[in-house]
Coordinates of C-alpha atoms and ligand atoms in Angstrom, one line a residue:
M1 CA 26.2 5.1 4.5
G2 CA 23.2 7.3 5.2
S3 CA 21.3 7.2 8.4
K4 CA 17.7 6.6 9.1
K5 CA 15.9 8.5 11.8
T6 CA 13.0 7.4 13.9
F7 CA 10.0 9.7 14.6
V8 CA 9.7 8.4 18.2
S9 CA 12.1 8.5 21.1
L10 CA 12.8 6.1 24.0
E11 CA 11.1 8.6 26.4
Q12 CA 7.9 8.6 24.3
I13 CA 7.9 4.8 24.0
K14 CA 8.3 4.5 27.8
D15 CA 5.3 6.7 28.2
I16 CA 3.2 4.9 25.5
V17 CA 3.7 1.5 27.0
K18 CA 2.2 2.6 30.3
T19 CA -1.1 2.5 28.4
Y20 CA -0.5 0.3 25.4
P21 CA 1.7 -2.8 25.6
T22 CA 4.2 -3.7 22.9
P23 CA 4.1 -4.8 20.2
F24 CA 2.2 -2.0 18.4
H25 CA 2.3 -0.2 15.0
L26 CA 2.8 3.5 15.6
Y27 CA 2.0 6.2 12.9
D28 CA 3.3 9.7 12.6
E29 CA 0.5 12.1 11.8
K30 CA 2.9 15.0 11.1
G31 CA 4.9 13.0 8.6
I32 CA 1.8 11.7 6.9
R33 CA 0.4 15.2 6.5
E34 CA 3.6 16.8 5.2
N35 CA 4.0 14.1 2.6
A36 CA 0.4 14.2 1.4
A37 CA 0.6 18.0 1.0
K38 CA 3.8 17.6 -1.0
L39 CA 2.2 15.0 -3.4
K40 CA -0.7 17.3 -3.9
Q41 CA 1.7 20.2 -4.8
A42 CA 3.7 17.9 -7.1
F43 CA 0.7 17.4 -9.4
S44 CA -1.0 20.8 -8.9
W45 CA -0.3 21.6 -12.5
N46 CA -2.9 19.0 -13.5
K47 CA -6.5 20.3 -13.0
G48 CA -8.2 16.9 -12.5
Y49 CA -5.4 15.3 -10.5
R50 CA -6.4 12.9 -7.7
E51 CA -4.6 10.4 -5.5
Y52 CA -6.7 7.4 -4.8
F53 CA -4.9 5.9 -1.7
A54 CA -4.5 2.2 -2.1
V55 CA -6.5 1.0 0.9
K56 CA -4.9 -2.4 1.0
A57 CA -1.6 -0.8 2.1
T58 CA -3.1 0.5 5.4
P59 CA -6.8 -0.2 5.8
N60 CA -7.4 2.0 8.8
P61 CA -10.2 4.5 8.6
F62 CA -8.4 6.9 11.0
I63 CA -5.3 7.0 8.8
I64 CA -7.4 7.3 5.6
N65 CA -9.3 10.2 7.1
I66 CA -6.1 12.1 7.5
L67 CA -5.3 11.5 3.8
R68 CA -8.8 12.7 2.8
D69 CA -7.9 16.1 4.2
Y70 CA -5.6 16.4 1.2
G71 CA -8.3 15.4 -1.4
C72 CA -7.3 11.8 -1.6
G73 CA -9.9 9.3 -2.8
L74 CA -9.7 5.5 -2.2
D75 CA -8.4 2.7 -4.4
C76 CA -10.2 -0.4 -3.4
S77 CA -9.5 -4.0 -4.4
S78 CA -12.1 -6.0 -2.5
L79 CA -15.6 -6.0 -1.0
T80 CA -14.5 -4.9 2.5
E81 CA -12.3 -2.1 1.1
L82 CA -15.3 -0.9 -0.9
M83 CA -17.4 -1.1 2.3
M84 CA -14.8 1.0 4.0
A85 CA -14.9 3.7 1.3
N86 CA -18.7 3.7 1.5
A87 CA -18.7 4.0 5.3
L88 CA -16.2 6.9 5.1
E89 CA -18.8 8.6 2.9
C90 CA -16.6 8.9 -0.2
K91 CA -18.4 10.3 -3.2
P92 CA -18.6 7.9 -6.2
E93 CA -15.9 9.8 -8.1
E94 CA -13.6 9.4 -5.1
I95 CA -13.7 5.6 -5.3
M96 CA -11.6 3.5 -7.7
F97 CA -12.1 -0.2 -7.9
S98 CA -8.9 -1.7 -9.3
S99 CA -9.4 -5.4 -8.7
N100 CA -8.5 -8.6 -10.5
D101 CA -10.1 -12.1 -10.6
T102 CA -13.1 -10.2 -9.3
P103 CA -16.0 -12.1 -7.7
A104 CA -19.4 -11.1 -8.9
E105 CA -20.6 -9.8 -5.5
E106 CA -17.7 -7.3 -5.5
Y107 CA -18.7 -5.9 -8.9
E108 CA -22.2 -5.8 -7.7
Y109 CA -21.3 -3.7 -4.6
A110 CA -19.0 -1.4 -6.7
L111 CA -21.9 -0.8 -9.1
K112 CA -24.2 0.0 -6.2
I113 CA -21.9 2.6 -4.7
G114 CA -20.9 4.1 -8.1
A115 CA -17.2 3.4 -7.8
T116 CA -15.1 3.7 -11.0
I117 CA -14.5 0.2 -12.2
N118 CA -11.1 -0.5 -13.6
L119 CA -11.4 -3.7 -15.7
D120 CA -8.5 -6.1 -15.5
D121 CA -9.5 -8.1 -18.6
I122 CA -11.6 -7.9 -21.7
T123 CA -13.7 -10.9 -20.6
H124 CA -14.8 -8.8 -17.6
I125 CA -16.9 -6.6 -19.9
E126 CA -19.5 -9.3 -20.4
F127 CA -19.1 -10.6 -16.8
L128 CA -19.9 -7.1 -15.5
E129 CA -22.7 -6.5 -18.0
N130 CA -24.5 -9.6 -16.8
I131 CA -24.2 -8.3 -13.2
A132 CA -25.3 -4.8 -14.2
G133 CA -28.5 -6.1 -15.9
G134 CA -27.2 -5.3 -19.4
K135 CA -26.2 -1.7 -18.7
L136 CA -22.6 -0.7 -18.1
P137 CA -21.7 2.3 -16.1
E138 CA -21.1 5.6 -18.0
T139 CA -17.5 5.7 -16.8
M140 CA -15.1 2.8 -17.3
S141 CA -11.4 2.2 -17.0
C142 CA -9.2 -0.6 -18.4
R143 CA -5.9 -1.9 -17.1
F144 CA -3.0 -2.2 -19.6
N145 CA -0.1 -4.7 -19.5
P146 CA 2.4 -4.2 -22.3
G147 CA 4.2 -7.5 -21.4
G148 CA 7.9 -8.1 -21.8
Y149 CA 10.3 -6.5 -19.3
F150 CA 9.9 -3.0 -18.0
K151 CA 13.3 -1.3 -18.4
M152 CA 14.5 2.1 -17.6
G153 CA 17.8 2.8 -19.4
T154 CA 19.5 -0.6 -19.3
D155 CA 18.1 -1.6 -15.9
I156 CA 15.3 -4.1 -15.7
M157 CA 12.8 -2.8 -13.1
D158 CA 10.2 -5.5 -13.2
N159 CA 8.6 -8.2 -15.4
P160 CA 5.1 -7.3 -16.6
G161 CA 5.2 -10.2 -19.0
D162 CA 5.0 -12.5 -16.0
A163 CA 2.3 -10.5 -14.2
K164 CA -1.3 -11.7 -14.1
Y165 CA -2.7 -8.2 -14.3
G166 CA -4.1 -6.2 -17.2
M167 CA -4.8 -6.5 -20.9
T168 CA -2.5 -6.8 -23.8
H169 CA -2.1 -4.0 -26.4
E170 CA -4.4 -5.7 -28.9
K171 CA -7.0 -6.6 -26.3
I172 CA -7.2 -3.1 -24.7
I173 CA -7.9 -1.5 -28.1
E174 CA -10.6 -4.1 -28.7
A175 CA -12.0 -3.5 -25.2
F176 CA -12.5 0.2 -25.8
K177 CA -14.2 -0.4 -29.1
I178 CA -16.7 -2.8 -27.3
L179 CA -17.2 -0.4 -24.4
K180 CA -17.9 2.5 -26.8
S181 CA -20.4 0.4 -28.8
K182 CA -22.2 -0.5 -25.5
G183 CA -22.8 3.2 -24.6
V184 CA -19.9 3.9 -22.2
K185 CA -19.2 7.6 -22.3
H186 CA -16.1 8.4 -20.2
F187 CA -12.9 6.4 -20.4
G188 CA -9.7 5.9 -18.5
I189 CA -6.6 3.8 -18.6
H190 CA -4.4 2.3 -15.9
S191 CA -1.2 0.4 -15.6
F192 CA 1.1 -0.8 -12.8
L193 CA 4.4 -2.0 -14.2
A194 CA 6.9 -2.0 -11.4
S195 CA 6.7 -2.1 -7.6
N196 CA 8.7 -0.1 -5.0
T197 CA 10.7 1.8 -7.5
V198 CA 13.3 4.0 -5.9
S199 CA 13.8 6.3 -8.9
N200 CA 12.4 9.6 -10.0
D201 CA 12.0 8.2 -13.5
Y202 CA 9.5 5.4 -13.0
Y203 CA 6.3 7.6 -13.2
P204 CA 7.5 9.7 -16.1
T205 CA 8.5 6.5 -18.0
L206 CA 5.2 4.8 -17.3
A207 CA 3.3 8.0 -18.1
K208 CA 4.9 8.1 -21.6
I209 CA 3.7 4.6 -22.3
L210 CA 0.2 5.4 -21.1
F211 CA 0.0 8.8 -22.8
E212 CA 1.1 7.3 -26.2
L213 CA -1.6 4.6 -25.7
A214 CA -4.2 7.3 -25.1
V215 CA -3.3 9.0 -28.3
E216 CA -3.4 5.7 -30.2
L217 CA -6.8 4.8 -28.7
K218 CA -8.2 8.2 -29.8
E219 CA -7.0 7.5 -33.3
K220 CA -8.0 3.9 -33.6
T221 CA -11.2 3.7 -31.6
G222 CA -12.5 7.3 -31.4
V223 CA -12.7 7.2 -27.6
S224 CA -11.4 10.2 -25.8
I225 CA -9.5 9.1 -22.7
E226 CA -10.4 11.5 -19.8
F227 CA -8.2 10.1 -17.1
I228 CA -4.9 8.3 -16.9
N229 CA -4.1 6.3 -13.8
L230 CA -0.4 5.8 -13.0
S231 CA -1.4 3.5 -10.1
G232 CA 1.1 2.7 -7.4
G233 CA 4.7 1.6 -7.5
V234 CA 6.5 4.8 -6.3
G235 CA 8.7 3.3 -3.6
V236 CA 10.5 4.3 -0.4
A237 CA 14.1 4.1 0.8
Y238 CA 13.9 1.1 3.1
K239 CA 17.7 0.9 3.3
P240 CA 19.9 3.7 4.7
E241 CA 22.1 3.8 1.6
Q242 CA 19.2 4.5 -0.7
T243 CA 18.2 8.0 -1.8
P244 CA 14.4 8.6 -1.3
N245 CA 12.3 9.6 -4.2
D246 CA 11.6 13.3 -4.7
I247 CA 7.9 13.6 -5.5
L248 CA 8.2 17.2 -6.7
V249 CA 10.8 16.0 -9.3
I250 CA 8.5 13.1 -10.2
G251 CA 5.5 15.4 -10.7
E252 CA 7.5 17.7 -13.0
G253 CA 8.8 14.6 -14.9
V254 CA 5.2 13.6 -15.6
H255 CA 4.3 17.2 -16.5
K256 CA 7.0 17.3 -19.1
V257 CA 5.8 14.1 -20.8
F258 CA 2.2 15.4 -20.6
D259 CA 3.2 18.5 -22.5
E260 CA 5.2 16.5 -25.1
V261 CA 2.7 13.8 -25.8
L262 CA -0.9 14.7 -24.7
V263 CA -1.1 18.4 -25.3
P264 CA -0.1 18.3 -29.0
A265 CA -2.7 15.5 -29.5
G266 CA -5.5 17.7 -28.2
L267 CA -5.6 15.7 -24.9
G268 CA -4.5 18.5 -22.6
D269 CA -7.6 18.1 -20.4
V270 CA -6.8 14.6 -19.3
A271 CA -6.8 14.1 -15.5
I272 CA -3.9 12.3 -13.9
F273 CA -4.7 9.8 -11.2
T274 CA -2.4 8.0 -8.9
E275 CA -3.0 5.0 -6.5
L276 CA -0.1 5.2 -4.2
G277 CA 0.0 3.1 -1.1
R278 CA 3.6 2.6 0.0
F279 CA 4.8 6.1 -0.8
M280 CA 1.9 7.6 1.2
L281 CA 2.6 5.8 4.4
A282 CA 5.5 3.4 4.7
P283 CA 8.0 5.8 6.2
Y284 CA 5.4 7.2 8.6
G285 CA 4.8 4.0 10.5
C286 CA 7.0 1.8 12.6
L287 CA 6.6 -1.5 14.6
V288 CA 7.6 -1.0 18.2
S289 CA 8.6 -4.2 20.0
Q290 CA 10.5 -5.3 23.1
A291 CA 13.4 -7.7 23.3
I292 CA 12.3 -10.5 25.6
H293 CA 14.9 -13.3 25.0
E294 CA 18.5 -13.6 24.0
K295 CA 20.0 -16.9 22.8
H296 CA 23.7 -17.6 22.2
T297 CA 23.8 -20.8 20.2
H298 CA 25.3 -21.2 16.7
K299 CA 24.4 -17.6 16.2
E300 CA 23.4 -14.6 18.4
Y301 CA 19.6 -14.3 18.6
I302 CA 17.4 -11.6 20.0
G303 CA 13.8 -12.6 20.4
L304 CA 11.1 -10.0 20.2
D305 CA 7.5 -9.9 21.4
A306 CA 6.5 -9.2 17.8
C307 CA 6.6 -11.8 15.1
A308 CA 5.9 -12.2 11.4
V309 CA 2.1 -11.9 11.9
N310 CA 2.8 -8.3 12.8
L311 CA 5.1 -7.7 9.9
M312 CA 5.3 -10.3 7.2
R313 CA 7.5 -8.6 4.6
P314 CA 10.9 -9.9 5.9
A315 CA 9.6 -13.5 6.1
M316 CA 7.7 -13.3 2.8
Y317 CA 10.2 -11.5 0.5
G318 CA 13.3 -11.2 2.6
A319 CA 12.6 -7.5 2.7
Y320 CA 14.9 -5.2 4.5
H321 CA 13.5 -3.2 7.4
H322 CA 15.9 -0.9 9.2
I323 CA 16.0 -1.4 13.0
T324 CA 16.8 1.2 15.7
V325 CA 17.3 0.2 19.3
A326 CA 15.5 3.0 21.2
G327 CA 17.8 5.1 23.3
K328 CA 20.9 3.6 21.6
E329 CA 20.6 5.7 18.4
D330 CA 24.2 6.8 18.6
A331 CA 25.8 3.7 20.0
V332 CA 28.3 1.8 17.8
C333 CA 26.8 -1.2 15.9
D334 CA 29.4 -3.7 17.1
H335 CA 27.2 -6.7 17.6
T336 CA 25.7 -9.0 14.9
Y337 CA 22.3 -10.4 15.6
D338 CA 19.4 -12.4 14.0
V339 CA 16.3 -10.6 15.3
T340 CA 13.5 -13.1 15.5
G341 CA 9.8 -13.5 16.3
S342 CA 8.3 -16.5 18.0
L343 CA 6.6 -18.4 15.1
C344 CA 7.6 -22.0 14.6
E345 CA 9.0 -21.0 11.2
N346 CA 12.7 -20.3 10.7
N347 CA 11.9 -17.4 8.3
D348 CA 10.3 -15.5 11.2
K349 CA 13.3 -13.2 11.4
F350 CA 13.0 -9.4 11.2
A351 CA 16.8 -9.2 10.5
I352 CA 19.6 -11.6 9.7
D353 CA 23.2 -10.9 10.5
R354 CA 22.3 -7.3 11.3
K355 CA 24.9 -5.0 12.8
L356 CA 23.3 -3.4 15.9
P357 CA 24.4 -2.0 19.2
K358 CA 24.5 -4.4 22.2
I359 CA 20.9 -5.3 23.0
D360 CA 19.8 -5.8 26.5
M361 CA 16.6 -7.6 27.6
G362 CA 13.8 -5.0 27.9
D363 CA 15.2 -2.8 25.2
Y364 CA 12.6 -1.4 22.7
L365 CA 13.4 -2.1 19.1
I366 CA 11.9 0.2 16.4
I367 CA 11.4 -1.5 13.1
H368 CA 11.2 1.2 10.4
D369 CA 8.9 1.8 7.5
T370 CA 6.0 -0.4 8.5
G371 CA 3.3 2.3 7.7
A372 CA 2.2 0.5 4.5
H373 CA 1.9 -3.2 3.8
G374 CA 2.9 -3.7 7.4
F375 CA 0.0 -4.3 9.8
A376 CA -2.2 -4.9 6.7
M377 CA -0.4 -8.1 5.7
G378 CA -0.9 -9.5 9.2
Y379 CA -2.3 -13.0 9.7
Q380 CA -2.9 -15.3 12.6
Y381 CA -0.6 -18.3 12.1
N382 CA 0.4 -20.1 15.2
G383 CA -2.6 -18.6 16.9
K384 CA -0.7 -15.3 17.3
L385 CA -2.9 -12.2 17.4
R386 CA -2.6 -8.9 15.5
S387 CA -1.3 -5.9 17.5
S388 CA -2.9 -2.5 18.1
E389 CA -2.3 0.5 15.8
L390 CA -1.6 3.8 17.5
L391 CA -1.4 7.3 16.1
L392 CA 1.3 9.8 17.3
K393 CA -0.6 13.0 16.8
E394 CA 0.9 16.4 15.9
D395 CA 0.6 17.6 19.5
G396 CA 2.6 14.7 20.8
S397 CA -0.4 12.8 22.2
V398 CA -1.1 9.2 21.3
E399 CA -4.5 7.9 20.1
M400 CA -5.4 4.2 19.7
I401 CA -6.8 3.8 16.2
R402 CA -7.2 0.0 16.3
R403 CA -7.2 -2.1 19.5
A404 CA -5.1 -5.3 19.7
E405 CA -6.9 -8.6 18.9
T406 CA -7.9 -10.8 21.8
P407 CA -8.4 -14.5 22.0
K408 CA -12.1 -13.8 21.6
D409 CA -11.5 -12.3 18.2
Y410 CA -9.4 -15.4 17.2
F411 CA -12.2 -17.8 18.2
Q412 CA -15.0 -15.6 16.9
T413 CA -15.6 -17.8 13.8
F414 CA -16.7 -20.7 16.1
D415 CA -19.4 -18.6 17.6
F416 CA -22.0 -21.0 16.2
C417 CA -21.0 -23.9 18.4
D418 CA -20.5 -25.0 22.0
F419 CA -16.7 -25.0 21.6
Y420 CA -16.8 -21.2 21.5
K421 CA -18.3 -21.0 25.0
K422 CA -15.8 -23.5 26.4
V423 CA -12.7 -22.0 25.0
L424 CA -13.4 -18.6 26.3
N425 CA -14.2 -19.8 29.8
Ligands
PLP1 C1 -1.0 -2.5 -4.5 C2 -1.6 -1.6 -5.5 C3 -1.4 -0.2 -5.4 C4 -0.5 0.4 -4.4 O1 0.9 0.0 -4.6 P1 2.1 0.6 -3.8 O2 3.2 -0.1 -4.2 O3 1.7 0.5 -2.4 O4 2.1 2.1 -4.2 C5 -2.0 0.6 -6.3 N1 -2.9 0.0 -7.3 C6 -3.1 -1.3 -7.4 C7 -4.0 -1.8 -8.4 C8 -2.5 -2.1 -6.5 O5 -2.7 -3.5 -6.6

């Protein structure tokens, strides 16, 4: 079994908690920068390449600004994410809007700031046209869903046939004909077929599907696809026994298919886009929490000061997140625990039957790989509040990049009535 290392030590945690109480999400600037640089290198063979960071994974402007140093744009899926891109002064070409079931006001805002709109369905052409006063933007993208099962070799990776996103093969061809007839000039295609893939073959396999579609669209509709968006889905090794993806191998794999399919079809100028979220950040964030209770009943329980509102993935999908007890990195894992939060929900468990070293009250537990889809999925059930987010900088110092919520934040939406004044008294 492989091992998973933390980027923060017990000494550092003891220092941080003097200023910022647990629980908190901590991000590793050095790791984020090294990974972003490597992604850029992996696709440097493609002239127009751009990563549009999937904002929903970690919607924090401080983190996003680090990624922007590496040329990353933003992939937005909602009004507030578009507002964030606008406030960060992204240029129009740096903003992708890959939404679905999109409300009119979100399209309106996307049009206003000039984001590239990636249509989820053929019916959205008319919907958007009405909002845009009859004139579509010059650049448009469409999302493809081939249906069926997405297989690599004999392994089923995911089930696009059961996914709500994207257009069928027939509809996407029709959509491009319509867009062309309505004066759209620049075209792109997009697809997201499998999530959290731990395989260097996912992107190349998806690329082949999209590249062949681009060639077919050129033949059947006369539109020239200028960008192909491989979207997200490149995963991370949450479990110690998994081998992490090698982004340089993935980039070369896409390059090979590009040379085989697009170049001979005269489409060698096509720009490759990605919309990675998890791969950009998950390993470079962790949730630091303190053990505050132990219970010896039908099982052995360790209760933390964090709960599922701080990290929902285990409760929501039974997702595995590795746990390290700070300062006990080399101790034998000879105890079996359920590690729980405090919600009145029995699925509020960060780990079930997990082998860990003996945990003492006051120990700090580091829950790994929470840098993406971690804090972001937080909620306020049971009246619990979201934690702070902290950045461990390259020089070892720590910067608060989001404060923890307070009861005032929780009650804010009652600020129109007397109750608000009473409850905060
Ligand atoms: C969620 C999402 C992403 C990012 O997915 P990851 O698995 O985090 O890489 C990218 N594009 C779209 C449209 C998404 O919905």
